[in-house]
XYZ file of C-alpha atoms in Angstrom:
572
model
C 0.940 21.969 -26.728
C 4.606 21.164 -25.506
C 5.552 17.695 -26.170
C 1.619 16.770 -26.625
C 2.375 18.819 -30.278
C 5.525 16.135 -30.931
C 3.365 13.490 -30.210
C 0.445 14.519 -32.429
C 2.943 14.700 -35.402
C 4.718 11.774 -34.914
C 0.772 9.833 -35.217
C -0.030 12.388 -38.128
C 3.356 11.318 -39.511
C 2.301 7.501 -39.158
C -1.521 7.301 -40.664
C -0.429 6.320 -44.454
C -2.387 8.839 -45.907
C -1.684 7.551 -49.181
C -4.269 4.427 -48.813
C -6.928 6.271 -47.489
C -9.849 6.789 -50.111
C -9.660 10.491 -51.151
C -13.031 12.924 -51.226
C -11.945 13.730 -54.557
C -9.718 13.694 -56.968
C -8.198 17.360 -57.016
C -8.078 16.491 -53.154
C -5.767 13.972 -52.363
C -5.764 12.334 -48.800
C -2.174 12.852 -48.635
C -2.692 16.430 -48.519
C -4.209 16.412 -45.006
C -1.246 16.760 -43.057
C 0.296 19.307 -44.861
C -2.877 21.595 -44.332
C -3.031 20.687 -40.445
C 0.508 21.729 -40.404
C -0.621 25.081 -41.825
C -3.368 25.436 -39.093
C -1.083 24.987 -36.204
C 1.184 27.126 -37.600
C -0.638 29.874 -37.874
C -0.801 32.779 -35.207
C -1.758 36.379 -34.084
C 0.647 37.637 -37.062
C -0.627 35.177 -39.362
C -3.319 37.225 -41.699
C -6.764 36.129 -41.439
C -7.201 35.543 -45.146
C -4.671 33.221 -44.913
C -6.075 31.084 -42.088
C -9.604 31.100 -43.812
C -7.846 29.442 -46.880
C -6.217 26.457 -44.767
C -9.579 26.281 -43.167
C -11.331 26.278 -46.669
C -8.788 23.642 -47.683
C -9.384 21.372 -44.509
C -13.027 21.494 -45.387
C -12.622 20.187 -49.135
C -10.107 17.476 -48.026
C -12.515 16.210 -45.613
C -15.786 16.356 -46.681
C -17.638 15.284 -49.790
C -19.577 17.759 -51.807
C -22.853 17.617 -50.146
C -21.937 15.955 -46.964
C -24.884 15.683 -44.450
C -23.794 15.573 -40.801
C -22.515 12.663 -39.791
C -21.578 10.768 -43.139
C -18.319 10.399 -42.830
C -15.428 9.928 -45.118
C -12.207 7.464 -44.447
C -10.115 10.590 -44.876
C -12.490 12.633 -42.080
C -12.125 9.646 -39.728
C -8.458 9.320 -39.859
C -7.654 12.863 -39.313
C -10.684 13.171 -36.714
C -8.164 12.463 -33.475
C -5.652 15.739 -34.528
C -8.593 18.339 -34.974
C -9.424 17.290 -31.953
C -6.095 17.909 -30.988
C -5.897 21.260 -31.976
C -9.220 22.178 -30.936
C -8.701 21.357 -27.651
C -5.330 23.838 -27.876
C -6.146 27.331 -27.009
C -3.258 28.920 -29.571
C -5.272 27.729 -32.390
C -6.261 29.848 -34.446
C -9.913 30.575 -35.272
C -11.083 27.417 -33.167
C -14.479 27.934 -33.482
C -14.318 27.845 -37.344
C -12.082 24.443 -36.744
C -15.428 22.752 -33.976
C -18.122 23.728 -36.855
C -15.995 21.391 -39.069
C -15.488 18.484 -35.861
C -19.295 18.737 -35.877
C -19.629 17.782 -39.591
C -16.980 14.684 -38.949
C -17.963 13.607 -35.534
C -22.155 13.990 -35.654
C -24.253 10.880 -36.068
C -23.098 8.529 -38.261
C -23.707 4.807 -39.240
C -24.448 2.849 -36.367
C -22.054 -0.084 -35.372
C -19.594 0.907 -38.203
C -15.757 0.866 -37.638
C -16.665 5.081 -38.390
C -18.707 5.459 -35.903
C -16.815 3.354 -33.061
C -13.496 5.807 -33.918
C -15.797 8.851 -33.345
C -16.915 7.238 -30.094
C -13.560 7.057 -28.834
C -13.041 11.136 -29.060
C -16.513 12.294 -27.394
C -14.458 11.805 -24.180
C -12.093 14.605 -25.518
C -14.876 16.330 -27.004
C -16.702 16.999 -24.372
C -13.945 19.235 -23.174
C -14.933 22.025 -25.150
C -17.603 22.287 -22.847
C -15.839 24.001 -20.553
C -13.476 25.908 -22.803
C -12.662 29.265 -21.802
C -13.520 30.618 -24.610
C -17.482 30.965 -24.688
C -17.603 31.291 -28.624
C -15.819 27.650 -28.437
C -18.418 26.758 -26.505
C -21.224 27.961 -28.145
C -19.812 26.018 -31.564
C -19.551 23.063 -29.439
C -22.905 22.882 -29.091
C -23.315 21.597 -32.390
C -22.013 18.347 -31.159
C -25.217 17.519 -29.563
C -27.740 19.928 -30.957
C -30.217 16.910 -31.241
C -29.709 15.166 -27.643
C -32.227 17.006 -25.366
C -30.451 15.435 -22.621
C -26.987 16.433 -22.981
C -28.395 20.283 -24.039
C -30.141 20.403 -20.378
C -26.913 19.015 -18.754
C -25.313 22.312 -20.708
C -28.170 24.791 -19.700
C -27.203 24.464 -16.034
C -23.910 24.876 -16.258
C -23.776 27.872 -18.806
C -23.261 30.971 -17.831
C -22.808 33.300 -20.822
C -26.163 34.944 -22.446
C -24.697 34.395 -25.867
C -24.351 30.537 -25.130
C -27.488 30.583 -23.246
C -29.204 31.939 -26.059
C -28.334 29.544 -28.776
C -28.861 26.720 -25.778
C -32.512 27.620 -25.483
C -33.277 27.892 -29.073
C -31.339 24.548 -29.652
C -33.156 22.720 -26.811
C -36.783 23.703 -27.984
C -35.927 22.515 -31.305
C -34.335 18.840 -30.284
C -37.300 18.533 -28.038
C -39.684 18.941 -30.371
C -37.988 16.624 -32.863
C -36.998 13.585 -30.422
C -37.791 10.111 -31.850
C -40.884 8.612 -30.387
C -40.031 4.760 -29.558
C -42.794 3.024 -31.772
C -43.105 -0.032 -29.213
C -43.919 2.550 -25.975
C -47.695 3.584 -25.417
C -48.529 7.487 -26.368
C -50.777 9.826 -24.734
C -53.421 11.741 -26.916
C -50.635 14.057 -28.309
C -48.961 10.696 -29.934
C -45.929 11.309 -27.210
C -44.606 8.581 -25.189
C -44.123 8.930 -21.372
C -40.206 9.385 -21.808
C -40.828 12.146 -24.526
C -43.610 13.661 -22.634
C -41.034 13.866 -19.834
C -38.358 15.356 -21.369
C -40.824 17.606 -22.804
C -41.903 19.077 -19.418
C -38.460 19.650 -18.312
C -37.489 21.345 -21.500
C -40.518 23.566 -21.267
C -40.219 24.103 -17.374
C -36.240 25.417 -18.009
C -37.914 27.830 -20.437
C -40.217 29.146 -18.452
C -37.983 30.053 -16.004
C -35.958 31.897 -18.500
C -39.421 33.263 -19.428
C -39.877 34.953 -15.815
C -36.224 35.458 -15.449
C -34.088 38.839 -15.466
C -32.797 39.242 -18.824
C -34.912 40.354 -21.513
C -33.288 39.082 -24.079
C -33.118 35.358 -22.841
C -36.969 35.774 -22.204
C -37.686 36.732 -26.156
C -35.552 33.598 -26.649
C -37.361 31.060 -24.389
C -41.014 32.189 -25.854
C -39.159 31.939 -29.545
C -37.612 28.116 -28.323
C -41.107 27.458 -26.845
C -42.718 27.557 -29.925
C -42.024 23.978 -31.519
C -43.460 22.508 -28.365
C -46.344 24.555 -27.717
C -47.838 26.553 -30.763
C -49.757 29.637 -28.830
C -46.733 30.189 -26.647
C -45.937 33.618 -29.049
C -49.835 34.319 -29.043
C -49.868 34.109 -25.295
C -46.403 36.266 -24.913
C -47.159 38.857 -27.491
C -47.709 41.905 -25.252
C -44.152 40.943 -23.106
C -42.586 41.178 -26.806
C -43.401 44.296 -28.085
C -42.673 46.076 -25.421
C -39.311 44.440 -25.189
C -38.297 44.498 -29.070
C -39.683 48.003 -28.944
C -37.329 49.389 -26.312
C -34.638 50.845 -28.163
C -31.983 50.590 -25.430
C -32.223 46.754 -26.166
C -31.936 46.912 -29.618
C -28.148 46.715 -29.365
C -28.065 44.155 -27.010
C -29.746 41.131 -29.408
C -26.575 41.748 -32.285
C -24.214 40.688 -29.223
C -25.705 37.387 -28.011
C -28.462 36.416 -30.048
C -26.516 33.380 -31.829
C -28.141 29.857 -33.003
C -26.302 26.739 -33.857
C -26.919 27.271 -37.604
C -25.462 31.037 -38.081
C -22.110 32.095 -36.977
C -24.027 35.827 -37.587
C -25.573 37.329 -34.882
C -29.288 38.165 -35.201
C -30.022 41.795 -35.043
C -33.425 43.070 -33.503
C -35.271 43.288 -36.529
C -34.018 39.999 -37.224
C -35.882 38.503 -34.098
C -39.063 40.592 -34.455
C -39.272 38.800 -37.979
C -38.970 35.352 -36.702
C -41.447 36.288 -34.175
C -44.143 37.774 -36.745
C -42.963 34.387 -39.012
C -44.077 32.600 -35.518
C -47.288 34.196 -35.552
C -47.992 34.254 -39.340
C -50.505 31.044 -38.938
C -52.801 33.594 -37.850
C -52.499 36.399 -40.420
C -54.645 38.972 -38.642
C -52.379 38.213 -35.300
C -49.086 38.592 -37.409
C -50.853 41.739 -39.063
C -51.604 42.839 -36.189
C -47.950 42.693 -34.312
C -46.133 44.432 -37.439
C -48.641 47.377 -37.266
C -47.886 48.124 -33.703
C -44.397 47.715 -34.275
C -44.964 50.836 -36.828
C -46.980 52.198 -34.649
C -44.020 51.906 -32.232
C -41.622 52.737 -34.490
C -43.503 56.349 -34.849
C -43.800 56.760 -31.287
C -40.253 56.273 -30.295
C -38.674 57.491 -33.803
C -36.977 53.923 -34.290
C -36.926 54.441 -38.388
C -35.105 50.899 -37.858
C -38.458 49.632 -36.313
C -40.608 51.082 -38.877
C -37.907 49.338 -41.604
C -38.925 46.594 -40.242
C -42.490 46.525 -39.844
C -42.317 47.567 -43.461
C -39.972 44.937 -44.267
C -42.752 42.062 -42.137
C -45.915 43.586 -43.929
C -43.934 42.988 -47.440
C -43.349 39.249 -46.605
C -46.908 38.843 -44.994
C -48.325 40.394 -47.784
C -46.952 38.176 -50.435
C -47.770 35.210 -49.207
C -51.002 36.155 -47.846
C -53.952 38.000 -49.003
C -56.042 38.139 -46.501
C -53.301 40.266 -44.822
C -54.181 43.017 -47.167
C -56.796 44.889 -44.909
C -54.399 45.348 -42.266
C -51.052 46.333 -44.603
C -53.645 48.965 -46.725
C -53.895 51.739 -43.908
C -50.748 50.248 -42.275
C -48.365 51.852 -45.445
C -50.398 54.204 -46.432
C -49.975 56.007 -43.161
C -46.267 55.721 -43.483
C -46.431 57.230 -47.361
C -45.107 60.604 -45.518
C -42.209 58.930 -42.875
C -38.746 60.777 -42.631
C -37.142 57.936 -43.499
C -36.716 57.416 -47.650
C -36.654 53.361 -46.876
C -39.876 53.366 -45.130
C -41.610 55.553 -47.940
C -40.424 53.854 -50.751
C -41.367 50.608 -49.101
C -45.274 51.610 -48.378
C -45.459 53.062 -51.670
C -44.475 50.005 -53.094
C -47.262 47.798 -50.822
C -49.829 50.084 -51.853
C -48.452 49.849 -55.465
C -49.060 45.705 -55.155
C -52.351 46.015 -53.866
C -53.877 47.382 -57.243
C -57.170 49.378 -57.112
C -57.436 48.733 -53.458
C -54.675 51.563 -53.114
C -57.513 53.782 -54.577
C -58.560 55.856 -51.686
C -54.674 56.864 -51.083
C -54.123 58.392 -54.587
C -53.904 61.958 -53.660
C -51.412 61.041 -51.190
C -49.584 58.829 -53.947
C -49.635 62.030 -56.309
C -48.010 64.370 -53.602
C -45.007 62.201 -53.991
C -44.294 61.621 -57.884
C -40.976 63.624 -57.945
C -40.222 62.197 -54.336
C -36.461 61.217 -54.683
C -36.021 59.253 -51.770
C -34.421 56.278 -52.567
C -33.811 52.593 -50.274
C -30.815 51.811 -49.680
C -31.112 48.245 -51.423
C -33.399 48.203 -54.119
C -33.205 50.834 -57.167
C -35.528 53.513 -58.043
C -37.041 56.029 -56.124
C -40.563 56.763 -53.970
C -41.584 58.715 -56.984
C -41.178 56.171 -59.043
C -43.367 53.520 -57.009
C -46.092 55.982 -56.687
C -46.816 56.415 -60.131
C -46.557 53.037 -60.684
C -49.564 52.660 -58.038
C -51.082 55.342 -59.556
C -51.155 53.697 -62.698
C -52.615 50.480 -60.890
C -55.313 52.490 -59.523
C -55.683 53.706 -63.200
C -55.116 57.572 -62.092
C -54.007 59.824 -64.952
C -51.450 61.800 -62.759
C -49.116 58.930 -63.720
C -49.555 59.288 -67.345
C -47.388 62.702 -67.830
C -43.489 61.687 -68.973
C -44.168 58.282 -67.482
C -42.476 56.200 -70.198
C -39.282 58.770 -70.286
C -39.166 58.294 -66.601
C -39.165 54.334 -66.513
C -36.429 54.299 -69.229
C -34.190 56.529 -68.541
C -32.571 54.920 -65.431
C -31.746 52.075 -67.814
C -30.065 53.498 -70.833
C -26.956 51.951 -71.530
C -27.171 49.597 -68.852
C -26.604 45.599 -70.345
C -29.469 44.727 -67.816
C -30.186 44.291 -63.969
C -29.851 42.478 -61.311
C -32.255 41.844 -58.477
C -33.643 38.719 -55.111
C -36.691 37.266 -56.548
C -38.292 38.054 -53.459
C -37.483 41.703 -52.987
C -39.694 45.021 -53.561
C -38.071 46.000 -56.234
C -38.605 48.756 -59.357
C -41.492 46.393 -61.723
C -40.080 45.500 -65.315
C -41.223 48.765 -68.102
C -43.120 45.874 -69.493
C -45.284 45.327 -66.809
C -45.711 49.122 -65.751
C -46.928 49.884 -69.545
C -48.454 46.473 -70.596
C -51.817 47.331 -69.007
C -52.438 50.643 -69.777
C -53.559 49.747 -73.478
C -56.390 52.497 -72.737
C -54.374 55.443 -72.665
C -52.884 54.169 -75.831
C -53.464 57.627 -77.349
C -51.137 59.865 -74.358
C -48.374 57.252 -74.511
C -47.962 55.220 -78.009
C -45.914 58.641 -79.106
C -43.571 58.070 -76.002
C -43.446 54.145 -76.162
C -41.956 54.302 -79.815
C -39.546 56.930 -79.578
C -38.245 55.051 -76.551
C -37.958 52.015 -79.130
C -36.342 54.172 -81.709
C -33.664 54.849 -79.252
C -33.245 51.411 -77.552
C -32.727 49.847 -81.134
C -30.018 52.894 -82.039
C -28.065 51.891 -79.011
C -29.040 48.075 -78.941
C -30.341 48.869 -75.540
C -31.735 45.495 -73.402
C -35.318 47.316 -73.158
C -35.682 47.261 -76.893
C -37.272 43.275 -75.772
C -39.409 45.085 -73.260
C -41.263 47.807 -75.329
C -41.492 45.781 -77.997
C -43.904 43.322 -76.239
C -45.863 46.461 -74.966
C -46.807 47.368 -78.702
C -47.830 43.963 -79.450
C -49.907 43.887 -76.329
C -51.364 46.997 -77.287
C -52.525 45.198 -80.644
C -49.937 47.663 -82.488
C -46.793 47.121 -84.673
C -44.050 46.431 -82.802
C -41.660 46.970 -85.621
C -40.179 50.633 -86.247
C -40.715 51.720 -89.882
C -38.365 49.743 -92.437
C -37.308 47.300 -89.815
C -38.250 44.100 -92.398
C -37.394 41.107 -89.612
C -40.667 39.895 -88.407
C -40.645 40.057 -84.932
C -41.067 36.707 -83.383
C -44.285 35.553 -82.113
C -44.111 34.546 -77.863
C -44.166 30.730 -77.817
C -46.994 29.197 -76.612
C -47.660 25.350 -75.242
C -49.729 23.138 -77.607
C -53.493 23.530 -76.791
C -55.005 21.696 -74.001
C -57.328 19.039 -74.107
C -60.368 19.403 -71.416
C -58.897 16.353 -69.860
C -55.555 17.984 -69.671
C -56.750 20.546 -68.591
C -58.772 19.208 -65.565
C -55.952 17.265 -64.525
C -53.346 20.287 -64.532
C -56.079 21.979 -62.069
C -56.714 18.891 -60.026
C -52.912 18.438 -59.586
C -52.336 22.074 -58.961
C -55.077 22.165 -56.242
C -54.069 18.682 -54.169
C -50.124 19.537 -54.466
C -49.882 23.038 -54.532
C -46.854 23.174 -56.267
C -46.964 25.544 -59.102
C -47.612 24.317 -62.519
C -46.909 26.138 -65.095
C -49.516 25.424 -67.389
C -52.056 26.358 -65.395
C -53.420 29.702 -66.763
C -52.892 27.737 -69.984
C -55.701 24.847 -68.188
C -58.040 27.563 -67.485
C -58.262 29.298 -70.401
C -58.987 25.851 -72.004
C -61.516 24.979 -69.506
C -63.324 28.800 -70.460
C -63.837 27.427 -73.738
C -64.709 24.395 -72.943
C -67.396 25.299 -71.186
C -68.269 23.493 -68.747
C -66.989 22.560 -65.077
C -66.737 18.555 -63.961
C -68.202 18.481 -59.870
C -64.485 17.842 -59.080
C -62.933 20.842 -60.762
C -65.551 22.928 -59.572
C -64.919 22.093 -55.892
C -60.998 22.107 -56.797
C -61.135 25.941 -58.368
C -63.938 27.539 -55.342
C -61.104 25.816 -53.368
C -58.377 27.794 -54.572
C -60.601 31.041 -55.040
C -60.446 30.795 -50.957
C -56.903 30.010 -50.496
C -55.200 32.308 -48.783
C -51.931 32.232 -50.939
C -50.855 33.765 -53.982
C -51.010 31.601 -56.994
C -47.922 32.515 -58.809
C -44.571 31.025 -58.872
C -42.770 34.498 -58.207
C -42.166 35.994 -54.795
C -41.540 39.309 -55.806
C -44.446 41.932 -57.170
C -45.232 39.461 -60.340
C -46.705 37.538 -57.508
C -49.259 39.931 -57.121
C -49.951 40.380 -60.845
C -50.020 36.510 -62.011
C -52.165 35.835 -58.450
C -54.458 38.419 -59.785
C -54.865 37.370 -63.319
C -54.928 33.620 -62.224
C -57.804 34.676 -60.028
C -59.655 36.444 -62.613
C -59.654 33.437 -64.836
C -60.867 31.189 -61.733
C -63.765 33.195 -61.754
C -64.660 32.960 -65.505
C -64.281 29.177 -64.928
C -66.383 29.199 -62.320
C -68.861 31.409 -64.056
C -69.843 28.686 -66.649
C -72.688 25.875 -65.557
């Protein structure tokens, strides 16, 4: 910066830190300088761990824990002029990192406030990064008016880089669709006022010229940004996107420019064909329908990536929607025999989920019990998921060493870990929990397996226990004396409790976790009020799972949840 850099400390040098209100008390204000000096200090030499500490550093001197955009701090406003400073310097060091944070500080704000007239006074400056060289730069500077539709176009025909011109279309759809209607203008029969109807048509006719333009990629992104503003846009584009997130010469080309304003990550091309199917999942058979041909696709071309992901779509359709069942049934089970371990261990855990449905698949499910394919995020193997189906299905293939073979993976292990929503290896508990008929072939198995948790005060010793008891056995070895504790159970429902829990549960939709508790007490009861009739036939035709887990539980507590909504609704 040449004598511009003597200047800027000299004014850093004059702001008396010390009176300015700190974001915290292990983060004095005073500190600010010092870090800034460590910014523009740094260089190519300077190790990267070491700039993404005086970043990290910056960010806690600056902004409050939990700072929305554009509530700023007295701190954040005084040192707003030298980031700007050294953003606008092209020897900084990570700059982009450096405009994510001048977004935070120099967003929004409270209107006529002494904050908001200092950030005013830098937008001039700020709008220099614009233009930077440096496309990345730009692409973070975008940030800066990600919810001015105006300014965005102003960008769009200037920009030149795909990765910019990406994350351009995908911001512009999104401000367009959430500009402020002015409530004192008429509105047309959409509720949009002739200014926002406006803007809308010359947001939608930019994207449709990226639609019908050149580059493939920029066209999946104008259908994607399309969507806010016009809800069949995917519908109406679906064949152009198969056949371009299909093309495996592409693939590549989406993990180089496909950038929004909220991920410094590129998107891959599964990524995209997910928030396409996500797009389309309003209409389950239509989002069904997409993530089989993708498979079907995937088979065609051998992308095992593509199939990965059409697995990975019919999981996440699946589990929030039932109805997408009939199209995810044939869907895995034809991919029960794929080269790729991933894809098999994922269909044999959909067909697994899907209970007795999975029935007419069980040979096929057998031919793969000592499959040891294995994904490479989620434990167990294929084998392992299809006897687990098969013991859904209630097929007695499953039944030979099954018990040895769910606990040995887990001996000596202090527990596990796993995403909530993932297809991952179901709890021993719930593998063994429901096959109380075969009682006879397994209770041998089931209490050795105790024997030898409790020697080695092994974490399953919880697990098998409950098993017995739900088996209506002991669940104490011989001469263990300690009574083992009953589960604890709520206080019992009154009908009026009861109805209400249901009511709630059916208007909100938020899961309630007395609820299987409500209509077990409605069973006995006996008898259904008009309103809690019409609130359970309701929820018998949702199409959602009625659980509060997202990953297989889901399936089990929708099912059993299900099953006593019918008994309820059995009763006069």
């Amino acid at each position: 910066m040449g004598s511009e850099a003597g200047e800027m400390w000299e004014a850093l040098d004059a702001v008396d830190w010390r009176a300015l209100e700190a974001v915290g008390p292990d983060h004095p204000a005073t500190d600010v300088p010092k870090v800034l000096r460590r910014i523009a200090r740094a260089d190519a030499t300077t190790r990267p761990e070491a700039v993404e500490r005086a970043y990290g550093d910056l960010q806690d001197l600056l902004l409050a824990p939990g700072q929305t955009l554009g509530r700023g701090t007295d701190v954040g406003t005084a040192a707003l002029p030298f980031l700007v400073d050294l953003a606008l310097d092209p020897e900084t060091a990570a700059r982009p990192v450096l405009v994510d944070l001048l977004a935070h500080l120099a967003c929004g704000g409270e209107a006529d406030s002494a904050r908001a007239a200092a950030r005013w006074r830098q937008w001039p400056r700020l709008r220099r990064l614009f233009d930077d060289g440096d496309p990345v730069v730009r692409r973070a500077a975008l940030q800066l008016i990600a919810d001015r539709t105006g300014p965005l176009l102003e960008r769009w025909h200037e920009e030149t880089d795909l990765s910019v011109r990406v994350a351009l279309s995908l911001a512009l759809g999104r401000a367009a669709a959430a500009a402020p209607v002015d409530p004192t203008e008429s509105t047309d029969a959409t509720g949009a006022t002739a200014a926002t109807a406006a803007t809308h048509a010359e947001v939608r006719a930019v994207l449709d010229s990226a639609l019908h333009g050149e580059n493939p990629v920029l066209r999946v992104a104008a259908v994607i940004a399309a969507a806010p503003l016009d809800p069949q846009a995917v519908l109406r584009a679906r064949p152009m996107l198969l056949e371009i997130l299909a093309d495996p010469v592409l693939a590549p080309e989406f993990g180089q420019v496909w950038y929004t304003l909220d991920c410094e990550i590129p998107y891959e091309r599964n990524d995209v064909a997910a928030w396409v199917v996500e797009l389309l999942e309003p209409d389950t058979t239509e989002a069904a329908s997409f993530v089989a041909v993708l498979a079907e696709t995937g088979i065609r071309i051998g992308d095992a990536e593509l199939r990965r992901c059409a697995m990975d779509e019919a999981w996440r359709l699946l589990s929030a929607r039932p109805s997408a069942a009939a199209a995810v049934l044939p869907l895995a089970a034809g991919l029960l025999a794929d080269p790729d371990d991933d894809v098999r261990y994922k269909a044999a855990h959909l067909l697994a989920v899907l209970g007795h449905r999975a029935a007419p698949y069980a040979d096929r499910l057998a031919a793969l019990l000592d499959d040891p394919g294995e994904s490479e995020s989620f434990d167990g193997t294929v084998g392992d998921h299809a006897r687990w189906a098969l013991t859904r299905i209630g097929d007695v293939r499953a039944l030979p060493d099954l018990v040895e073979r769910l606990v040995a993976p887990y001996r000596d292990m202090q527990g596990r870990g796993f995403v909530p929503r993932d297809p991952r290896q179901p709890d021993v508990a719930d593998v063994l929990r429901p096959l109380r008929a075969h009682t006879g072939v397994l209770l041998p198995a089931v209490r050795e397996a105790l024997r030898d948790e409790v020697s080695r005060a092994g974490w399953l010793v919880g697990d098998l226990r409950a098993v017995l008891r739900a088996w209506g056995e002991n669940p104490l070895l011989p001469g263990e004396l300690t009574p083992y504790p009953q589960p604890w159970e709520p206080p019992p429902l009154e009908p009026a409790q009861a109805e209400a829990t249901v009511l709630a549960y059916a208007a909100d939709g938020q899961w309630h976790w007395t609820l299987t508790y409500a209509l077990d007490t409605l069973a006995r009861h006996g008898h259904l009020a008009p309103p809690v009739r019409e609130a359970l036939t309701a929820l018998r035709a949702a199409d959602r799972r009625h659980s509060e887990y997202g990953d297989y539980r889901s399936f089990l507590q929708d099912e059993e949840v299900r099953a006593r909504i019918d008994r309820a609704l059995a009763l006069p």
